[in-house]
Tab-separated table of C-alpha atoms in Angstrom:
chain	number	residue	atom	x	y	z
A	31	MET	CA	32.703	21.714	-33.343
A	32	ILE	CA	32.928	22.430	-29.718
A	33	ASP	CA	30.855	25.552	-30.138
A	34	ASN	CA	27.879	23.258	-31.418
A	35	LEU	CA	27.786	21.068	-28.194
A	36	GLU	CA	24.597	21.220	-26.132
A	37	TYR	CA	24.469	20.991	-22.453
A	38	ASN	CA	21.530	19.684	-20.531
A	39	THR	CA	21.373	23.122	-18.749
A	40	GLU	CA	20.775	24.901	-22.158
A	41	ARG	CA	18.210	22.191	-23.290
A	42	GLU	CA	14.549	22.272	-22.963
A	43	HIS	CA	13.103	20.735	-19.749
A	44	LEU	CA	11.742	17.236	-19.986
A	45	ILE	CA	8.334	17.162	-18.635
A	46	ILE	CA	8.192	13.363	-18.740
A	47	PRO	CA	11.735	12.146	-18.754
A	48	GLU	CA	10.873	8.562	-19.345
A	49	TYR	CA	10.132	9.206	-22.975
A	50	GLY	CA	13.578	10.961	-23.499
A	51	ARG	CA	14.796	13.963	-25.386
A	52	HIS	CA	13.793	12.816	-28.880
A	53	ILE	CA	10.062	12.424	-28.069
A	54	GLN	CA	10.382	16.052	-26.519
A	55	LYS	CA	11.715	17.388	-29.819
A	56	MET	CA	9.196	15.651	-31.902
A	57	ILE	CA	6.459	17.365	-29.858
A	58	SER	CA	8.329	20.789	-30.293
A	59	TYR	CA	8.347	20.034	-33.929
A	60	ALA	CA	4.608	19.212	-34.173
A	61	LYS	CA	3.864	22.436	-32.202
A	62	SER	CA	5.857	24.384	-34.898
A	63	ARG	CA	3.624	23.108	-37.871
A	64	GLU	CA	1.436	25.782	-39.278
A	65	THR	CA	-1.501	23.757	-40.569
A	66	LYS	CA	-3.780	21.727	-38.179
A	67	GLU	CA	-3.509	18.885	-40.878
A	68	GLU	CA	0.155	18.579	-40.518
A	69	ARG	CA	0.008	18.708	-36.548
A	70	ASN	CA	-2.551	15.890	-36.687
A	71	LYS	CA	-0.242	13.778	-38.961
A	72	VAL	CA	2.794	14.341	-36.742
A	73	ALA	CA	0.757	13.832	-33.505
A	74	LYS	CA	-0.337	10.481	-34.576
A	75	ALA	CA	3.178	9.405	-35.610
A	76	ILE	CA	4.345	10.554	-32.098
A	77	ILE	CA	1.497	8.408	-30.499
A	78	ALA	CA	2.795	5.338	-32.381
A	79	VAL	CA	6.448	5.773	-31.228
A	80	MET	CA	5.356	6.352	-27.647
A	81	GLY	CA	3.190	3.201	-27.636
A	82	ASN	CA	6.461	1.295	-29.026
A	83	LEU	CA	8.526	2.809	-26.235
A	84	GLN	CA	6.005	1.255	-23.584
A	85	PRO	CA	4.779	-2.053	-24.737
A	86	HIS	CA	3.573	-2.995	-21.225
A	87	LEU	CA	0.888	-0.381	-21.519
A	88	ARG	CA	-0.866	-2.304	-24.287
A	89	ASP	CA	-2.559	-4.445	-21.740
A	90	VAL	CA	-3.643	-1.610	-19.731
A	91	PRO	CA	-7.256	-0.379	-20.197
A	92	ASP	CA	-7.543	2.997	-22.173
A	93	PHE	CA	-3.930	2.567	-23.443
A	94	GLN	CA	-4.524	5.269	-26.133
A	95	HIS	CA	-6.108	7.592	-23.946
A	96	LYS	CA	-3.236	7.647	-21.547
A	97	LEU	CA	-0.850	8.173	-24.407
A	98	TRP	CA	-2.819	11.294	-25.730
A	99	ASP	CA	-2.922	12.680	-22.191
A	100	GLN	CA	0.756	12.408	-21.867
A	101	LEU	CA	1.385	13.954	-25.312
A	102	PHE	CA	-0.730	17.166	-24.097
A	103	ILE	CA	1.257	17.115	-20.947
A	104	MET	CA	4.570	17.213	-22.658
A	105	SER	CA	3.395	19.841	-25.029
A	106	ASN	CA	2.495	21.891	-21.897
A	107	PHE	CA	-1.092	21.940	-23.236
A	108	GLU	CA	-0.068	23.959	-26.257
A	109	LEU	CA	-0.438	21.439	-29.057
A	110	ASP	CA	-3.603	22.132	-31.028
A	111	VAL	CA	-4.632	18.713	-32.651
A	112	ASP	CA	-7.675	16.709	-32.956
A	113	SER	CA	-7.551	13.915	-30.224
A	114	PRO	CA	-9.995	11.054	-30.136
A	115	PHE	CA	-10.375	11.633	-26.483
A	116	GLU	CA	-11.211	14.669	-24.356
A	117	LYS	CA	-8.229	17.027	-23.982
A	118	PRO	CA	-7.065	17.221	-20.318
A	119	SER	CA	-6.988	20.575	-18.613
A	120	LYS	CA	-3.803	22.051	-16.897
A	121	GLU	CA	-5.845	23.226	-14.037
A	122	GLU	CA	-7.371	19.762	-13.318
A	123	LEU	CA	-3.960	18.001	-13.266
A	124	SER	CA	-2.367	20.581	-11.114
A	125	GLU	CA	-5.101	20.247	-8.448
A	126	ARG	CA	-4.038	18.691	-5.348
A	127	PRO	CA	-5.730	15.424	-4.395
A	128	VAL	CA	-8.308	15.335	-1.568
A	129	PRO	CA	-6.481	13.996	1.526
A	130	LEU	CA	-7.562	10.429	2.776
A	131	LYS	CA	-9.460	10.196	5.831
A	132	TYR	CA	-7.726	7.380	7.823
A	133	PRO	CA	-9.915	5.610	10.371
A	134	GLN	CA	-9.419	6.949	13.765
A	135	ASN	CA	-9.902	3.821	15.942
A	136	PHE	CA	-8.599	3.989	19.530
A	137	PRO	CA	-10.014	0.908	21.222
A	138	LYS	CA	-9.546	0.374	24.916
A	139	TYR	CA	-8.167	-3.216	24.588
A	140	ARG	CA	-5.864	-2.951	21.510
A	141	PHE	CA	-4.662	-6.506	21.962
A	142	TYR	CA	-8.003	-7.759	20.712
A	143	GLY	CA	-7.752	-5.938	17.293
A	144	ASN	CA	-10.298	-4.385	15.170
A	145	ASN	CA	-11.438	-7.669	13.829
A	146	ILE	CA	-12.866	-8.723	17.203
A	147	LYS	CA	-14.856	-5.621	17.416
A	148	THR	CA	-16.136	-6.112	13.813
A	149	MET	CA	-17.235	-9.647	14.884
A	150	ILE	CA	-18.901	-8.365	17.947
A	151	ASP	CA	-20.910	-5.643	16.105
A	152	VAL	CA	-21.964	-8.466	13.616
A	153	ALA	CA	-23.106	-10.805	16.537
A	154	ARG	CA	-25.217	-8.031	18.038
A	155	THR	CA	-27.331	-7.993	14.806
A	156	TRP	CA	-28.200	-11.685	14.863
A	157	GLU	CA	-31.456	-12.971	16.185
A	158	GLU	CA	-31.370	-14.926	19.524
A	159	GLY	CA	-30.777	-18.578	18.982
A	160	GLU	CA	-28.253	-21.446	18.838
A	161	MET	CA	-26.315	-19.836	15.964
A	162	LYS	CA	-25.823	-16.578	17.828
A	163	GLU	CA	-24.837	-18.312	21.013
A	164	ALA	CA	-22.266	-20.466	19.105
A	165	LEU	CA	-20.890	-17.239	17.506
A	166	VAL	CA	-20.520	-15.451	20.677
A	167	TYR	CA	-18.639	-18.388	22.283
A	168	THR	CA	-16.457	-18.476	19.333
A	169	ILE	CA	-15.653	-14.827	19.693
A	170	ALA	CA	-15.069	-15.139	23.434
A	171	ASN	CA	-12.506	-18.082	22.786
A	172	HIS	CA	-10.789	-15.921	20.087
A	173	MET	CA	-10.545	-12.947	22.599
A	174	LYS	CA	-9.049	-15.262	25.076
A	175	LYS	CA	-6.541	-16.576	22.675
A	176	CYS	CA	-5.654	-13.053	21.576
A	177	PHE	CA	-5.361	-11.933	25.387
A	178	LEU	CA	-2.941	-14.935	25.923
A	179	ASN	CA	-0.865	-13.950	22.860
A	180	TRP	CA	-0.484	-10.452	24.411
A	181	ASN	CA	-0.065	-11.564	28.141
A	182	LYS	CA	1.797	-14.844	27.734
A	183	ASP	CA	0.254	-16.148	31.120
A	184	THR	CA	-3.244	-16.946	32.034
A	185	VAL	CA	-6.674	-15.334	32.184
A	186	GLU	CA	-9.720	-16.121	33.923
A	187	ASP	CA	-12.953	-16.562	31.905
A	188	ASP	CA	-14.663	-13.817	33.967
A	189	VAL	CA	-12.290	-11.245	32.590
A	190	ILE	CA	-13.131	-12.277	28.939
A	191	TYR	CA	-16.716	-12.154	29.710
A	192	ASP	CA	-16.421	-8.754	31.223
A	193	HIS	CA	-14.607	-7.394	28.192
A	194	LEU	CA	-17.116	-8.991	25.809
A	195	PHE	CA	-19.965	-7.302	27.799
A	196	GLU	CA	-18.149	-3.968	27.612
A	197	LEU	CA	-17.193	-4.049	24.111
A	198	SER	CA	-20.814	-4.978	22.901
A	199	ASN	CA	-22.261	-2.202	25.104
A	200	GLY	CA	-23.953	-4.701	27.268
A	201	GLU	CA	-25.717	-6.728	24.482
A	202	LEU	CA	-23.622	-9.983	24.712
A	203	ASN	CA	-23.834	-11.280	28.093
A	204	ILE	CA	-22.640	-14.621	29.111
A	205	LYS	CA	-21.377	-13.998	32.432
A	206	ASN	CA	-23.860	-16.286	34.055
A	207	SER	CA	-23.242	-19.263	31.688
A	208	GLU	CA	-22.367	-22.575	33.020
A	209	GLU	CA	-20.125	-23.397	29.863
A	210	ASP	CA	-16.570	-22.738	30.235
A	211	LEU	CA	-14.135	-21.374	27.611
A	212	THR	CA	-11.275	-23.368	26.125
A	213	ASP	CA	-8.495	-23.937	28.739
A	214	SER	CA	-5.691	-21.400	28.660
A	215	SER	CA	-3.051	-24.222	28.457
A	216	SER	CA	-4.743	-25.671	25.339
A	217	LEU	CA	-4.957	-22.361	23.547
A	218	MET	CA	-1.195	-21.744	24.345
A	219	LYS	CA	-0.069	-25.169	23.324
A	220	ALA	CA	-1.985	-24.868	20.020
A	221	SER	CA	-0.242	-21.602	19.369
A	222	SER	CA	3.216	-22.851	20.307
A	223	GLY	CA	2.750	-26.249	18.390
A	224	LYS	CA	2.070	-24.255	15.269
A	225	LYS	CA	5.293	-22.394	15.556
A	226	TYR	CA	7.263	-25.628	16.273
A	227	SER	CA	5.654	-27.063	13.307
A	228	ASN	CA	6.901	-24.382	10.976
A	229	ASN	CA	10.342	-24.541	12.581
A	230	LYS	CA	10.530	-28.277	12.190
A	231	LYS	CA	9.812	-27.965	8.460
A	232	GLY	CA	12.512	-25.400	8.081
A	233	HIS	CA	14.942	-27.689	9.860
A	234	LYS	CA	14.114	-30.574	7.464
A	235	LYS	CA	14.722	-28.239	4.430
A	236	ASN	CA	18.162	-27.285	5.994
A	237	ASN	CA	19.137	-30.958	6.338
A	238	ARG	CA	18.233	-31.620	2.625
A	239	ASN	CA	20.450	-28.669	1.401
A	240	ARG	CA	23.318	-29.978	3.759
A	241	LYS	CA	26.343	-31.138	1.868
A	242	ARG	CA	27.515	-34.736	2.593
A	243	TYR	CA	31.086	-35.696	2.373
């Protein structure tokens, strides 16, 4: 009896281990059938069992297509059967994917973030008028808030105007404007007030969970 024991090192390599040893043996049995009619019959039975093993795939589009592809992969592309889908090629699956090109953005003022630069680029495309002027001042106030979050001190409006002028390549110029931006203390108070509000809510929640004796 001991002589009939099988060790994993002596068994066939599992190409997709999630399906287990029995599915792999069934595929090997299908490959050993002499007639194509027999192989087709066994292959359809294997597909049905694979579907039962992964019921979550039933909601995935092209469910059957994925199972047939996995069947060919586990057969090492040696199973000659009639598939309702195009048979995948070993060369296609072994190809390395094309490396993704990550955006190489190195802004001069990183504390403003990429969203500010995007907003500035959009404002540059707008026609002159009240809407564009309102957008520009909104961007400037948001830049000031970002600056204060990074600096935690104060900043003069002229600094924000200069940065806005520079980031817009000189197209958004409000240096000579008589309108002031939001006061630094108000922006800092609004930011700190939001954090305090969140802490206060958490404090109340802790009080509700506290045991009373």
